[in-house]
Structures are given as structure tokens and as C-alpha cells.
């Protein structure tokens, strides 16, 4: 069977029959190219949080496979997404991943652009007349959902609100509008296929093994549960041990039960969030070749206070635990003779992610959205 046909069959399976994906799915250039075109270019890709770029001229750059994109705060109200390649001979314009600028100047021959991508200057052009209006940086579609900024390169994706609308009630329960301050963004490069990192980020099955002395101590595997989801997005959750909100619970009974739980938000292909009463933190997964990713992390919180050193250290340690396991997996994926096996119940979220891929790449019909009883913890 051809590699793509085989891939489709595996992606469409439900939990009862799902086994680990063919290992070639994580190493095949053919599949990777298909995913770039039909997932990363055609769909909404998480770019940053609007609080990472609060002032005019603040920007983030993201690399989505072959495409480098500037996400720019062009004025107080608007954010635009621009091609990060010069309209003269294509040089990459901005190198920093998160920074600030007054205008965009190409390092090669200093053509300059304003924050909206309009060409403003082309030095020493001699007698050649350059029509500035036809040399703007290409703009991509941008939409913002609860402060999360998404970019769609081809412009083919359906409105974001339509896609994510029903997650809003969960954000409202946690009153995420309180979160106004973004922490520093951390950037790393991992040597693995983007799906390995995404799958690892969304499933809670590995906490007790990979994060035995870190995450498992606070958010144990045994207390994780499925909330609701399908091929568009999935929410899972779990209990937070020794929650600081214990006192609140004492005074309010069960009314604030959601305060002792976290929600893990999977918005494929690039956003994995963790929502608690104290913060919304996230990972951004972006492919950079078939076996390489750029991964970044950031959070928004209610107070401007710096993240305590202990928390930064803790995050670094479990992040490294995830990196090690993902890179180890990538090496195994090269095997021609090894065999994968069944997914367990806690891995239902991986099936949702596969169904996402199946609908995007193959336009498959997959099983409908599912809501579990655990949603009542948050929605009553
Ligand atoms: S390539 Fe940008 S100014 Fe020449
Ligand atoms: Fe992990």
C-alpha cells in the first residue's frame, strides 16, 4: 500500500482499533510535505498571545516549515501577519523571535517597510522606477481568540470563531480576561517530528513515568480525565494536588470545584495550553523539517510579578524530560522492523488529533464530537 493511503487508514481509526501510527509517519518527507500544505499552510496556526506584543512595533516571528512570518503590532488595535522575506531579492528581514522595531529594514540592501509591510524606501535605485505600492510584504490572514493570535497563510481556513467558539465557556469559567501579563517567551529546537512533540504535549498518560518526580507530584496521571473533544480540538483535565485554592474550597463548598483542576487544551496543529485558576500557559509547536521543530513556551498571569525562580527551574526540568523522550522516540521511528501497538483509553486525545489530521489532509468523515460527564466540573 502506498505510504499516504496507509497513513489515511490509520488516522481514521477510532480508539477501539487505534494502534500507534506507522513509524514512517514521523520520518516520511512525502507525509511531511502533505502536512505542511494541508495543515500548516491551509489551517490556523497559533502565532503568539496578544500580550506578547502589546506595544506598537512589538513583534514575534515564527517559522512555519518553509515560511517565515512576522506577527506585528502595527498600531494600538491591530495585529498583522507579514511575509518575513524582502520584496527585493528575498532576504529574511527580521531575525529575532520576539522583539521591537520602528520599521522593518532589510539587512541586504536596506529596502525599508513600515509596520504594515508597505515599502517606504529603496536606496540607490538609480533611474529605475520602483512602484512602491506593488512591493508591499504579502499579508496573511490573522484572527484573535481570547487573546490567542492565529495566522492562516493561504487564507483558506474557516473563521476561527466558528471553529473554536464552544471552547469560550471554559475560558470564561476561569475568567481568563484577568490574565494581562505575558512572561518571557522561551525558545528551543528539538530533533523530532512535530507530531511526536504535539502528541507528547497533549497526552497525560506519560506523566507518572517521564515526569515521576516533577509533574506527577502535582498533576498525577491517575487523576487525569477526558472533558470533551473531537477532530477540531480537545480538552482534557486533571486534579491539581495541594492546590493553593484549598482555603477557598473550604468556604465555598463545591461551587469552585474547577479551581482544583487544570484544563489541557489541544488546538492542533500548534497550540497546547494549560489553563488553571492562576495562569494560562502554552507550548507552541512548529515544524522545521521532517525531524526538527521549533518549540516555545510562554504564559499569561494576573500579576506582573516575575515568575518565581523555582517555577522557572521546575518548568525547565520537565521540559527537558519531554525533549529527551521525544528525541529518543524520533530515533526509534527510523526502524523498519519494530512494531507499535494498541493505544490505551487515556490516549483517546491522540485519536482526536489523528482525526484532525484525517479531516484536514484527506477530508475524511470521522466520529463526532464527544462530551464527557467531567465537563460538569467546569460548566456545572
Ligand atoms: S534583498 Fe532586501 S534589500 Fe535587497
Ligand atoms: Fe510531558
XYZ file of C-alpha atoms and ligand atoms in Angstrom:
385
model
C 0.000 0.000 0.000
C 1.242 3.468 -0.762
C 2.501 5.398 2.241
C -0.239 8.067 2.130
C -3.062 5.553 1.741
C -1.750 3.585 4.675
C -1.458 6.784 6.702
C -5.095 7.665 5.942
C -6.348 4.266 7.118
C -4.532 4.615 10.443
C -5.594 8.226 11.004
C -9.277 7.396 10.567
C -9.425 4.626 13.176
C -11.420 5.018 16.407
C -9.992 4.254 19.833
C -11.208 0.631 19.829
C -8.937 -0.190 16.897
C -6.252 2.506 17.068
C -2.647 1.402 17.203
C 0.467 3.562 17.133
C 0.914 5.279 13.757
C 3.227 3.655 11.215
C 6.676 4.836 12.223
C 7.228 6.179 8.717
C 4.596 8.857 9.515
C 7.281 10.560 11.576
C 10.105 10.276 9.047
C 8.495 10.439 5.606
C 9.240 13.545 3.559
C 6.098 12.838 1.489
C 3.826 12.932 4.537
C 5.626 15.961 5.936
C 5.074 17.941 2.701
C 1.415 16.954 2.700
C 1.075 18.175 6.301
C 2.780 21.471 5.516
C 0.431 22.189 2.608
C -2.871 20.951 4.001
C -2.400 21.554 7.702
C 0.117 24.303 8.381
C -0.498 26.491 5.330
C -4.235 25.873 4.934
C -5.275 25.999 8.588
C -4.954 28.373 11.537
C -1.545 28.192 13.177
C -1.067 29.624 16.661
C 1.382 32.535 16.407
C 1.558 34.170 19.851
C -0.545 35.766 22.563
C -1.512 39.389 22.001
C 0.081 40.217 25.375
C 3.467 39.161 23.952
C 3.166 42.077 21.530
C 1.346 44.811 23.446
C 3.038 47.962 22.103
C 3.144 49.337 18.560
C 6.231 47.853 16.876
C 6.377 44.757 19.129
C 6.606 41.617 17.034
C 7.039 37.855 17.047
C 8.497 35.935 14.141
C 7.505 32.335 13.557
C 8.862 29.809 11.112
C 6.149 27.534 9.703
C 8.102 24.995 7.693
C 9.484 26.933 4.724
C 7.580 30.130 5.579
C 8.892 32.804 7.894
C 6.150 35.095 9.223
C 6.259 38.389 11.150
C 3.368 38.889 13.558
C 3.402 42.640 14.111
C 1.557 45.005 16.429
C 1.016 47.623 13.709
C -0.969 50.026 15.918
C -2.834 50.081 19.225
C -5.706 47.998 17.928
C -4.373 45.867 15.127
C -2.053 42.961 14.623
C -0.953 41.931 11.134
C 0.973 38.954 9.787
C 3.543 39.644 7.079
C 5.893 37.581 4.981
C 9.336 37.894 6.564
C 11.073 37.942 3.178
C 12.211 41.095 1.431
C 10.375 42.086 -1.782
C 13.702 42.903 -3.453
C 15.603 39.609 -3.598
C 14.026 37.671 -0.777
C 16.358 38.067 2.202
C 14.930 37.226 5.613
C 14.075 40.570 7.198
C 13.761 40.123 10.976
C 15.820 37.580 12.871
C 14.641 37.962 16.480
C 11.867 35.680 17.627
C 10.351 38.303 19.925
C 11.437 41.937 19.851
C 10.501 45.531 18.989
C 11.211 47.753 15.972
C 10.171 51.110 14.493
C 10.386 49.921 10.905
C 11.462 46.847 9.006
C 14.788 47.242 7.215
C 16.285 44.543 5.009
C 19.870 43.735 6.010
C 20.953 43.159 2.381
C 20.331 46.474 0.511
C 18.318 48.286 3.169
C 14.944 48.415 1.467
C 12.616 49.554 4.246
C 8.996 48.846 5.147
C 6.601 50.323 7.703
C 4.918 48.209 10.390
C 2.088 47.315 7.995
C 4.526 45.995 5.395
C 4.328 48.912 2.915
C 7.575 49.639 1.080
C 8.916 53.029 2.151
C 12.395 53.202 0.675
C 14.664 51.517 -1.883
C 18.081 53.238 -1.708
C 20.281 53.895 -4.774
C 17.702 52.631 -7.248
C 19.135 54.958 -9.951
C 16.958 55.539 -12.980
C 14.835 52.502 -12.306
C 11.415 53.487 -11.025
C 10.096 51.214 -8.312
C 6.341 51.215 -7.826
C 6.180 51.110 -4.042
C 2.519 50.116 -3.911
C 3.240 46.884 -5.768
C 6.137 45.967 -3.476
C 4.384 45.535 -0.118
C 5.131 42.485 2.004
C 2.463 39.808 1.447
C -0.099 39.796 4.272
C -1.641 36.683 5.771
C -4.986 36.231 7.496
C -4.977 36.911 11.259
C -7.658 36.252 13.863
C -7.589 36.543 17.635
C -9.462 34.249 20.030
C -9.347 35.103 23.735
C -6.059 36.888 23.124
C -4.545 33.966 21.213
C -3.321 35.162 17.817
C -3.645 32.744 14.898
C -2.304 33.065 11.359
C -3.582 31.395 8.195
C -1.161 31.571 5.287
C -3.362 30.572 2.346
C -6.477 32.317 3.657
C -8.479 29.106 3.169
C -9.336 28.397 6.814
C -12.890 28.878 8.103
C -13.480 31.748 10.572
C -11.749 30.998 13.847
C -14.791 31.816 15.962
C -16.762 29.144 14.117
C -14.034 26.649 14.820
C -13.278 27.413 18.478
C -16.460 29.146 19.626
C -17.593 26.429 22.020
C -14.319 26.498 23.973
C -15.163 30.040 25.065
C -17.308 28.925 28.005
C -14.325 27.180 29.597
C -12.166 30.276 29.264
C -14.966 32.249 30.856
C -15.208 29.879 33.830
C -11.565 30.585 34.575
C -12.140 34.286 33.902
C -9.054 34.426 31.684
C -9.588 38.139 30.982
C -7.825 38.637 34.351
C -4.575 37.465 32.765
C -2.872 40.563 31.428
C 0.855 39.946 31.677
C 2.949 37.699 29.482
C 6.097 36.070 30.841
C 9.302 35.869 28.788
C 8.968 33.512 25.815
C 11.391 30.572 25.871
C 12.568 29.159 22.546
C 14.064 25.749 21.838
C 14.817 23.443 18.953
C 14.093 19.719 19.340
C 15.214 16.999 16.980
C 11.908 15.234 16.375
C 8.934 15.243 14.063
C 6.311 17.851 15.025
C 3.661 15.168 15.685
C 5.786 13.441 18.319
C 6.079 16.688 20.278
C 2.419 17.559 19.805
C 1.224 14.113 20.867
C 3.548 14.160 23.847
C 2.257 17.577 24.858
C -1.417 16.601 24.808
C -1.440 13.176 26.458
C -1.278 12.802 30.234
C -0.561 9.067 30.168
C 3.216 9.548 30.409
C 3.269 11.827 33.472
C 3.860 9.076 36.055
C 6.779 7.642 34.053
C 8.563 10.522 32.313
C 7.794 13.144 34.967
C 7.832 10.912 38.029
C 9.413 13.456 40.379
C 8.194 16.607 38.632
C 4.689 16.932 37.119
C 3.370 13.653 38.530
C 3.750 15.107 42.030
C 1.351 17.934 41.213
C -0.886 16.607 38.453
C -0.948 12.821 38.810
C -1.770 10.546 35.879
C -4.405 8.740 37.962
C -6.404 11.968 38.331
C -6.413 12.929 34.657
C -9.651 12.783 32.667
C -11.214 13.489 29.291
C -13.547 16.509 29.135
C -14.687 16.938 25.562
C -13.344 16.953 22.064
C -13.183 15.689 18.522
C -11.399 16.426 15.299
C -11.339 20.198 15.856
C -9.925 20.470 19.369
C -9.861 18.551 22.639
C -9.978 19.433 26.294
C -8.688 17.037 28.911
C -8.103 17.862 32.524
C -6.905 16.673 35.875
C -6.662 17.411 39.512
C -4.025 19.717 40.916
C -2.658 18.287 44.141
C -2.175 20.624 47.086
C -3.895 23.427 45.263
C -3.388 26.779 46.912
C -7.082 27.314 46.484
C -7.811 24.807 49.270
C -8.953 27.565 51.564
C -11.385 28.904 49.013
C -12.908 25.460 48.750
C -13.396 25.333 52.493
C -15.503 28.479 52.378
C -17.401 27.875 49.179
C -18.174 24.186 49.171
C -18.203 22.546 45.778
C -19.079 25.690 43.895
C -15.486 26.313 42.932
C -14.549 22.754 42.166
C -12.971 23.794 38.874
C -10.313 25.699 40.807
C -8.657 22.423 41.811
C -8.414 21.201 38.291
C -6.461 22.150 35.242
C -7.611 22.000 31.641
C -5.205 20.838 28.970
C -6.200 22.448 25.674
C -5.279 20.837 22.392
C -5.724 23.103 19.357
C -3.898 21.327 16.584
C -1.611 21.767 14.846
C 0.375 24.129 17.029
C -1.196 25.145 20.355
C -1.155 23.177 23.614
C -2.410 25.167 26.588
C -2.696 24.581 30.308
C -5.392 26.570 31.985
C -5.515 26.892 35.764
C -7.006 29.465 38.070
C -3.598 31.169 38.227
C -2.477 31.275 34.625
C -2.792 30.208 31.037
C 0.473 28.731 29.843
C 1.166 27.145 26.497
C 3.528 25.398 24.165
C 3.809 26.295 20.520
C 4.954 23.518 18.194
C 6.147 24.479 14.707
C 7.731 22.158 12.155
C 11.162 22.928 10.781
C 11.812 19.955 8.549
C 10.561 16.388 8.914
C 12.616 15.650 12.041
C 13.025 19.059 13.632
C 10.775 21.536 15.453
C 10.879 24.976 16.952
C 9.095 24.818 20.270
C 8.381 27.764 22.518
C 6.644 28.286 25.833
C 5.075 31.282 27.484
C 2.307 32.125 29.955
C -0.029 34.924 30.926
C -0.871 35.680 34.518
C -2.847 38.137 36.578
C 0.024 39.965 38.222
C 3.129 41.437 36.712
C 5.360 39.846 39.322
C 8.239 37.878 37.844
C 7.769 34.127 37.653
C 9.432 32.747 40.809
C 12.809 31.177 40.055
C 11.676 27.856 41.487
C 8.837 27.640 38.941
C 11.149 28.566 36.050
C 13.580 25.855 37.152
C 10.779 23.316 37.570
C 9.472 24.081 34.074
C 12.952 23.719 32.586
C 13.380 20.294 34.168
C 10.126 18.761 32.958
C 10.535 20.411 29.564
C 13.898 18.658 29.265
C 12.260 15.375 30.282
C 9.825 15.805 27.381
C 12.570 16.762 24.943
C 14.616 13.683 25.850
C 11.720 11.283 25.392
C 10.640 12.875 22.074
C 14.170 12.802 20.635
C 14.598 9.212 21.764
C 11.313 8.317 20.031
C 12.414 10.002 16.801
C 15.439 7.697 16.618
C 13.171 4.640 17.045
C 10.921 5.864 14.254
C 13.658 5.048 11.721
C 13.275 1.334 12.427
C 11.948 -0.778 9.566
C 11.206 -3.871 11.624
C 9.959 -2.603 15.002
C 6.206 -2.725 15.615
C 3.856 -0.411 17.512
C 0.756 -1.497 19.454
C -2.620 -0.508 20.870
C -3.421 2.874 22.286
C -4.914 2.854 25.790
C -8.052 4.650 26.932
C -6.145 7.677 28.218
C -4.818 8.159 24.695
C -8.235 8.988 23.262
C -6.899 12.507 22.782
C -4.353 11.117 20.297
C -7.233 9.665 18.291
C -8.860 13.125 18.215
C -5.582 14.568 16.931
C -5.418 11.904 14.207
C -8.997 12.659 13.239
C -7.974 16.300 12.947
C -5.218 15.264 10.525
C -7.567 12.957 8.610
C -10.139 15.700 8.056
C -7.506 18.230 7.016
C -5.373 16.030 4.781
C -7.900 13.559 3.394
C -11.245 15.294 4.062
C -12.305 12.144 5.938
C -15.548 11.790 7.847
C -14.696 10.864 11.411
C -16.596 10.173 14.621
C -18.468 13.159 16.094
C -17.520 15.477 18.944
C -17.830 13.807 22.340
C -18.684 15.438 25.681
C -17.946 13.532 28.888
C -19.566 13.979 32.295
C -16.377 15.624 33.524
C -17.369 18.778 31.638
C -19.799 19.382 34.529
C -16.875 20.072 36.847
C -16.353 23.256 34.893
C -19.732 24.067 33.431
C -21.996 22.837 36.238
S 17.179 41.697 -0.680
Fe 16.270 43.104 0.640
S 17.053 44.978 0.027
Fe 17.917 43.594 -1.360
Fe 5.439 15.605 29.263
